[in-house]
Amino acid sequence: MNELSPEAKELLTIASGADDPSIDDKARVRRALMAAVAAGAVTGVAAAAGASGAASSVGTAASAATAGGAAGAGAVSVGAASVGAASVGAGAVGGGAVAGSALGAKVLALLVAVGAGTTVAVTKPWSEEPSAVEAREQAAVDSRSQVTAERPRTSAATSAQQASDVVPPVVDESIAAPSETSPEAPALDPSGASTSEPARPSTRRPRENVVAPSADTLATELVLLRRARAALAANDLAEATRALDEHTATFADGALRAEREGTRALVRCAERPDPEVARAFASAHPGSPLAARVRAACDAE
Amino acid sequence: MLAVSPSGTNEEIEASGPRSRPVVPAFDRVYEEHFDFVWRSARRLGVADEALDDVAQEIFLVVHRKLAEFEGRSSLRTWLYAIARRVVSDHRRSARRKRPHTPLPETLSSTATPHGDAVRQQAATILHAFLESLPDEQREVFVLAELEQMTAPEIAEATAAPVNTVYSRLRLARQAFERCVARHRARLGRES
């Protein structure tokens, strides 16, 4: 290979650092990733686990965690949407949160088979706010195990079997080692469909018979925010605003309040860039990892 | 480096993998060590700044899901890149459908120090414009070779192309880059 000229190399050297993420970027994505896995824990179980038994008791707890009402409906419907997206196997990224949930659901399908507590084990290493988040996660575990204990279903064995049936496609779903990947076939493997195949969301109605005050509200908060982010990514600002309003109504002082307001600022500036919005956000939530992003969106033009 | 939880993802993944395979690297370690690479790669593959978060997250969700299947036949970076380019490719397809407006050519991370930034920013702008002008297959070869210092066989594996093809793409990309540098020479010299 012929080499680049020294001048060209120098330009590359100067420019090369510019694409690196900041510490904020890294932390922000990590948190979003944690959120997606956690949201997958709710929607994935609800959508993929089916009607009853052990798996359903997890789904039940998760739904209970949504404190019922519109928020619960939101969680479930996102789950359904995820399965749909996975089945089609298209637009995995463009959908933002929805696609994230689809993958989260698949991750979760694997986890369900390992054991209900696994979900928590997985989210822990990602936890950025150990005290708050882990406490909530723990509460979720507790409520799950309670529900499982108090509400044994006869079909538990069947359902557990069902859950483990979900796993092989996930594991075996050949990610075709990179060397086998055709450059002409860049699509994410649509075999995601196979993982959601056993899903029978229509048969499940966990929300009606559950009252669980020790709810995992964080998971619901995450679902709403992911919905807002997905809508924003798809330029559906009205839907983004709806999701954010829902979050405000249900979790006015929620753990993810700053994220909500940051996302709201992004939505506003997507409608019309306004530096004032960024300033207001920065002063209300100093140090938010979203600040840079909000500034970038609002300072436009 | 993240503190590794004693009962975290790592063990789950390792426990679920067949015994014959080598130990799968822990997910949080992969994230810690390779996030920058994935982020840069997505950016250089043309992902707009405001979409970077979602794309990076998507890539790592796939990594999270697939890590147990990583066989160690390729280097981890090669494997990660192969995932990244598929996710980015999907993203670009759907972004073309959905996005009526063009994104701002502004960097998302505004934490860089002010001094020396003008030059670096300008060099980056030139580089990005250049990368955008390249055909996809040349762009990624150029990036991996010149910016990520991958070897030709590694690039061949990451991009699923024959080694000879990698060489010829690289040659073309380098020639194009030299032309680009020549065009900007005066400007760079003046401002640095």
XYZ file of C-alpha atoms in Angstrom:
493
model
C 0.000 0.000 0.000
C 1.321 3.385 -0.827
C 1.485 5.670 2.123
C -0.152 9.003 2.679
C 1.934 12.118 2.422
C 3.155 13.648 5.689
C 0.781 16.518 5.181
C -2.197 14.244 4.795
C -1.137 12.305 7.851
C -0.856 15.460 9.843
C -4.347 16.497 8.945
C -5.593 13.109 10.024
C -3.719 13.367 13.284
C -5.187 16.758 14.023
C -8.688 15.704 13.066
C -8.678 12.271 14.565
C -9.591 13.274 18.098
C -12.622 15.228 17.013
C -14.796 12.180 16.612
C -14.172 10.859 20.078
C -17.076 10.895 22.458
C -16.920 12.986 25.571
C -17.231 11.481 28.998
C -20.750 12.832 28.994
C -21.541 11.053 25.767
C -20.319 7.801 27.157
C -22.226 8.146 30.395
C -25.382 9.306 28.674
C -25.472 6.392 26.272
C -24.702 4.008 29.078
C -27.660 5.303 30.980
C -29.919 5.102 27.951
C -28.711 1.581 27.368
C -29.527 0.679 30.914
C -32.913 2.255 30.358
C -33.496 0.252 27.206
C -32.621 -2.982 28.922
C -34.836 -2.085 31.842
C -37.662 -0.988 29.572
C -37.183 -4.221 27.699
C -37.610 -5.939 31.029
C -41.094 -4.514 31.307
C -42.286 -4.571 27.750
C -40.443 -7.691 26.808
C -41.938 -9.799 29.523
C -45.365 -8.356 28.993
C -45.324 -8.947 25.288
C -43.317 -12.098 24.937
C -44.050 -14.214 27.922
C -47.641 -14.934 27.133
C -50.532 -15.673 29.366
C -49.695 -17.204 32.656
C -47.411 -19.005 34.996
C -44.047 -17.964 36.297
C -43.296 -15.747 33.382
C -46.627 -14.106 33.644
C -46.148 -13.357 37.274
C -43.150 -11.315 36.334
C -45.189 -9.581 33.700
C -47.878 -9.042 36.231
C -45.536 -7.413 38.652
C -44.169 -5.256 35.927
C -47.595 -4.156 34.899
C -48.525 -3.574 38.464
C -45.471 -1.467 38.694
C -46.922 0.863 36.175
C -49.501 1.919 38.740
C -52.205 1.064 36.281
C -54.097 3.455 34.100
C -52.706 5.102 31.058
C -49.122 4.486 32.043
C -49.699 0.778 32.153
C -51.359 0.868 28.798
C -48.354 2.691 27.489
C -45.980 0.038 28.691
C -47.973 -2.728 27.179
C -48.529 -1.035 23.887
C -44.849 -0.277 23.517
C -44.188 -3.916 24.099
C -46.604 -4.851 21.394
C -45.053 -2.381 19.034
C -41.660 -3.852 19.734
C -42.740 -7.277 18.770
C -44.235 -5.896 15.619
C -41.010 -4.168 14.748
C -39.017 -7.285 15.425
C -41.309 -9.354 13.285
C -40.963 -7.053 10.353
C -37.280 -6.925 11.002
C -36.987 -3.515 9.458
C -35.966 -0.048 10.516
C -34.385 -1.329 13.631
C -32.540 1.827 14.409
C -34.714 4.538 12.995
C -37.396 3.610 15.429
C -35.133 4.600 18.246
C -36.713 3.571 21.451
C -39.152 1.195 19.901
C -36.434 -0.733 18.202
C -34.478 -0.585 21.399
C -37.373 -2.158 23.166
C -37.552 -4.858 20.569
C -33.992 -5.781 21.248
C -34.532 -5.323 24.917
C -37.366 -7.773 24.600
C -35.088 -10.286 22.995
C -32.440 -9.776 25.609
C -35.120 -10.267 28.153
C -36.487 -13.402 26.580
C -33.109 -14.881 27.233
C -33.090 -13.606 30.741
C -36.510 -14.907 31.611
C -35.319 -18.409 31.041
C -32.379 -17.906 33.324
C -34.568 -16.669 36.102
C -36.685 -13.760 37.076
C -34.047 -12.168 39.241
C -31.679 -11.977 36.334
C -33.223 -8.848 34.987
C -32.073 -7.026 38.010
C -28.652 -8.571 37.940
C -28.226 -7.324 34.428
C -29.287 -3.803 35.047
C -27.161 -3.384 38.118
C -23.779 -2.934 36.552
C -25.269 -0.133 34.506
C -26.777 1.640 37.367
C -25.549 5.155 37.615
C -27.504 6.121 40.652
C -27.015 3.100 42.811
C -29.003 4.246 45.782
C -32.182 5.230 44.013
C -32.172 2.876 41.094
C -31.072 -0.207 42.914
C -33.528 0.387 45.679
C -36.271 0.527 43.115
C -34.978 -2.496 41.328
C -34.908 -4.319 44.593
C -38.460 -3.283 45.275
C -39.375 -4.648 41.903
C -37.753 -7.953 42.704
C -39.527 -8.145 45.968
C -42.870 -7.448 44.442
C -42.174 -9.974 41.731
C -41.315 -12.713 44.095
C -44.315 -11.869 46.197
C -46.592 -12.076 43.272
C -45.016 -15.321 42.227
C -45.447 -16.743 45.661
C -48.944 -15.553 46.259
C -50.276 -16.351 42.888
C -49.097 -19.746 41.831
C -50.557 -20.775 38.527
C -51.178 -24.269 37.451
C -49.611 -23.630 34.137
C -46.368 -22.432 35.637
C -44.452 -25.386 34.325
C -45.863 -24.986 30.874
C -45.063 -21.382 30.826
C -41.565 -21.897 32.088
C -41.141 -24.375 29.317
C -42.521 -21.807 26.950
C -40.079 -19.271 28.203
C -37.158 -21.545 27.685
C -38.467 -22.364 24.275
C -37.994 -18.759 23.500
C -34.318 -18.954 24.175
C -32.782 -21.183 21.556
C -33.669 -18.954 18.652
C -32.058 -16.076 20.465
C -28.902 -17.946 21.202
C -28.680 -19.850 17.990
C -29.804 -17.027 15.857
C -26.606 -16.994 13.995
C -25.004 -13.689 14.182
C -22.960 -14.947 11.375
C -19.501 -14.074 12.403
C -18.475 -10.913 10.647
C -16.425 -12.830 8.145
C -19.521 -14.520 6.866
C -21.467 -11.352 6.544
C -22.132 -10.241 3.056
C -21.488 -6.567 2.479
C -24.569 -6.516 0.313
C -26.741 -7.672 3.159
C -26.338 -5.048 5.802
C -29.738 -5.456 7.341
C -29.961 -6.528 10.900
C -30.842 -10.138 10.787
C -34.576 -10.333 10.544
C -34.525 -13.571 12.417
C -35.505 -11.401 15.346
C -38.927 -12.470 14.202
C -38.273 -15.952 15.377
C -37.639 -14.763 18.898
C -40.949 -13.026 19.118
C -42.826 -15.839 17.515
C -43.985 -17.425 20.757
C -45.462 -14.157 21.906
C -49.160 -14.201 22.506
C -49.865 -10.804 23.921
C -53.555 -10.988 23.226
C -54.094 -13.732 25.749
C -52.655 -11.876 28.652
C -54.603 -9.615 30.943
C -52.445 -9.190 33.999
C -53.397 -5.636 34.776
C -56.949 -6.349 35.799
C -56.292 -8.468 38.815
C -53.251 -6.925 40.340
C -52.714 -4.297 42.944
C -49.110 -3.710 43.741
C -48.283 -0.496 45.495
C -44.590 -1.352 45.711
C -44.269 -0.546 42.080
C -41.234 -0.236 39.931
C -42.069 3.211 38.777
C -38.673 3.719 37.292
C -39.385 1.174 34.605
C -42.547 3.013 33.687
C -40.766 6.309 33.646
C -38.262 4.819 31.290
C -40.925 3.499 28.980
C -42.513 6.910 28.680
C -39.225 8.635 28.052
C -38.212 6.099 25.493
C -41.516 6.630 23.768
C -40.893 10.346 23.712
C -37.384 9.897 22.379
C -38.537 7.514 19.690
C -41.233 9.942 18.602
C -38.718 12.752 18.556
C -36.345 10.686 16.463
C -39.187 10.045 14.046
C -40.091 13.728 13.977
C -43.448 13.023 15.543
C -43.319 15.947 17.899
C -46.941 15.732 18.930
C -46.537 12.164 20.092
C -43.303 13.065 21.857
C -45.109 15.837 23.694
C -47.926 13.492 24.627
C -45.508 11.007 26.140
C -43.736 13.747 28.045
C -47.013 15.152 29.311
C -47.971 11.726 30.452
C -44.718 11.467 32.318
C -45.265 14.873 33.880
C -48.759 13.969 34.954
C -47.734 10.667 36.488
C -44.241 11.397 37.723
C -44.064 15.122 38.274
C -41.051 14.663 40.532
C -39.900 11.403 39.062
C -36.337 10.173 39.143
C -36.001 11.008 35.475
C -37.425 14.488 35.718
C -34.281 16.082 34.324
C -34.270 13.687 31.378
C -37.906 14.512 30.745
C -37.292 18.235 30.759
C -34.223 17.811 28.600
C -36.201 15.816 26.090
C -38.963 18.398 26.208
C -36.420 21.081 25.418
C -35.236 19.009 22.471
C -38.790 18.708 21.234
C -39.393 22.441 21.554
C -36.234 23.248 19.706
C -37.082 20.744 17.031
C -40.216 22.798 16.454
C -38.349 26.052 16.593
C -34.771 26.471 17.806
C -34.698 28.855 20.722
C -31.545 29.419 22.763
C -33.692 30.583 25.644
C -35.052 27.074 26.029
C -31.527 25.740 26.394
C -30.643 28.412 28.915
C -33.701 27.673 30.987
C -32.945 23.975 30.944
C -29.305 24.492 31.872
C -30.197 26.647 34.839
C -32.959 24.355 36.042
C -30.839 21.232 35.655
C -27.201 22.211 35.928
C -24.884 19.366 35.124
C -27.425 17.355 33.194
C -25.740 15.208 30.609
C -28.418 16.334 28.192
C -27.331 19.959 28.437
C -24.858 19.773 25.569
C -27.364 18.116 23.345
C -30.077 20.601 24.201
C -27.719 23.459 23.548
C -26.786 22.031 20.191
C -30.422 21.620 19.217
C -31.551 25.007 20.477
C -28.716 27.168 19.252
C -29.441 26.315 15.687
C -29.332 29.192 13.301
C -13.527 0.960 34.176
C -16.800 0.143 35.725
C -16.884 -1.695 38.966
C -17.897 -5.161 37.996
C -20.779 -6.472 39.948
C -20.112 -9.935 41.301
C -23.377 -11.187 39.903
C -23.651 -9.113 36.814
C -24.138 -9.555 33.138
C -20.772 -11.144 32.695
C -21.553 -14.272 34.552
C -24.890 -14.626 32.902
C -23.307 -14.455 29.534
C -20.461 -16.711 30.380
C -22.723 -19.201 32.018
C -25.014 -19.380 29.029
C -22.263 -19.952 26.485
C -21.216 -23.418 25.464
C -18.196 -24.737 27.281
C -16.130 -25.232 24.194
C -15.936 -21.550 23.532
C -13.370 -19.212 24.958
C -14.466 -17.027 27.831
C -16.642 -14.259 26.530
C -15.442 -10.811 27.466
C -17.595 -9.075 30.027
C -20.109 -6.710 28.532
C -19.275 -3.761 30.713
C -15.635 -4.167 29.890
C -16.428 -4.227 26.213
C -18.435 -1.059 26.693
C -15.731 0.671 28.656
C -12.950 -0.215 26.316
C -14.650 0.043 22.994
C -17.330 2.658 23.356
C -15.074 5.305 21.888
C -14.287 3.144 18.911
C -17.935 2.377 18.269
C -18.924 6.008 18.656
C -16.204 7.213 16.319
C -17.038 4.549 13.811
C -20.718 5.443 13.779
C -19.864 9.065 13.381
C -17.465 8.409 10.569
C -19.936 6.170 8.879
C -22.029 9.277 8.517
C -24.444 9.138 11.419
C -25.708 12.621 12.230
C -24.790 13.962 15.628
C -28.315 14.041 16.959
C -28.771 10.403 16.038
C -25.495 9.210 17.495
C -26.887 8.452 20.907
C -29.556 6.197 19.552
C -27.281 4.485 17.083
C -24.547 3.869 19.647
C -27.118 2.526 22.029
C -28.581 0.303 19.375
C -25.179 -1.070 18.529
C -24.499 -1.949 22.128
C -27.894 -3.518 22.523
C -26.977 -5.839 19.691
C -23.598 -6.413 21.288
C -25.321 -7.170 24.563
C -27.531 -9.682 22.863
C -24.837 -11.290 20.761
C -21.795 -11.170 22.964
C -22.193 -14.741 24.099
C -21.777 -15.768 20.496
C -18.540 -13.929 19.990
C -16.191 -16.704 19.116
C -12.857 -15.029 19.249
C -12.202 -15.972 15.642
C -11.916 -12.329 14.833
C -10.661 -9.520 16.978
C -13.272 -7.904 19.149
C -12.913 -4.634 17.286
C -13.495 -6.345 13.990
C -16.599 -7.994 15.364
C -17.881 -4.761 16.865
C -17.322 -2.921 13.655
C -19.238 -5.481 11.678
C -22.191 -4.973 14.011
C -21.825 -1.197 13.910
C -21.888 -1.019 10.147
C -25.024 -3.120 9.930
C -26.811 -0.994 12.494
C -25.627 2.206 10.851
C -26.685 0.956 7.475
C -30.172 0.242 8.764
C -30.262 3.586 10.444
C -29.285 5.440 7.324
C -31.923 3.701 5.319
C -34.673 4.625 7.708
C -33.260 8.101 8.323
C -33.455 8.790 4.616
C -37.096 7.881 4.675
C -37.970 9.834 7.757
C -35.868 12.900 7.883
C -36.912 15.774 5.701
C -34.338 18.210 6.995
C -30.598 17.913 7.001
C -28.852 17.767 10.342
C -26.675 20.529 11.616
C -22.981 20.118 10.984
C -22.332 20.773 14.625
C -20.640 18.483 17.062
C -22.705 17.046 19.815
C -20.040 16.929 22.448
C -19.257 20.441 23.410
C -16.889 19.586 26.201
C -13.736 20.196 24.222
C -11.441 22.893 25.431
C -11.582 26.165 23.558
C -7.907 26.566 22.779
C -6.576 24.717 19.797
C -10.079 23.741 18.959
C -10.530 25.935 15.988
C -7.799 24.144 14.106
C -8.917 20.745 15.206
C -12.496 21.555 14.421
C -11.567 22.712 11.001
C -9.456 19.675 10.314
C -12.369 17.551 11.462
C -14.751 19.430 9.219
C -12.486 18.834 6.271
C -12.120 15.204 7.151
C -15.860 14.729 7.540
C -16.605 16.447 4.288
C -14.033 14.259 2.640
C -15.418 11.085 4.168
C -18.878 12.047 3.078
C -17.685 12.486 -0.459
C -16.289 8.978 -0.605
C -18.277 5.962 -1.678
C -19.290 3.973 1.380
C -16.970 1.080 0.738
C -13.939 3.321 0.330
C -14.833 5.409 3.309
C -14.880 2.599 5.778
C -11.653 1.114 4.511
C -9.979 4.489 4.752
C -11.251 5.099 8.259
C -10.259 1.711 9.552
C -6.820 1.818 8.002
C -5.814 5.417 8.544
C -7.714 6.362 11.666
C -8.087 3.067 13.469
C -4.843 1.506 12.327
C -6.399 -1.776 11.421
C -4.497 -4.105 9.151
C -5.813 -4.982 5.717
C -6.790 -8.521 6.746
C -8.660 -7.130 9.737
C -10.466 -4.660 7.532
C -11.282 -7.425 5.120
C -12.921 -9.290 7.928
C -14.725 -6.293 9.386
C -16.155 -5.263 6.054
C -16.653 -8.719 4.607
C -14.561 -7.958 1.565
C -11.582 -9.747 0.008
C -8.207 -8.431 1.066
C -7.318 -7.384 -2.451
C -10.481 -5.371 -2.649
C -9.545 -3.686 0.590
C -6.195 -2.715 -0.856
C -7.663 -1.256 -3.986
C -10.335 0.660 -2.096
C -7.710 2.025 0.222
C -5.555 3.111 -2.664
C -8.424 4.986 -4.269
C -9.422 6.595 -0.989
C -5.884 7.703 -0.286
C -5.586 9.296 -3.689
C -8.825 11.126 -3.117
C -7.631 12.274 0.279
C -4.385 13.615 -1.113
C -6.393 15.648 -3.588
C -8.573 16.903 -0.785
C -5.560 17.896 1.306
C -4.056 19.741 -1.604
C -7.259 21.722 -1.985
C -7.240 22.761 1.635
C -3.524 23.237 2.005
C -3.470 27.006 1.880
C -6.341 27.334 4.258
C -4.902 24.983 6.846
C -1.484 26.596 6.662
C -2.971 30.001 7.179
C -4.916 29.116 10.252
C -2.594 26.776 12.061
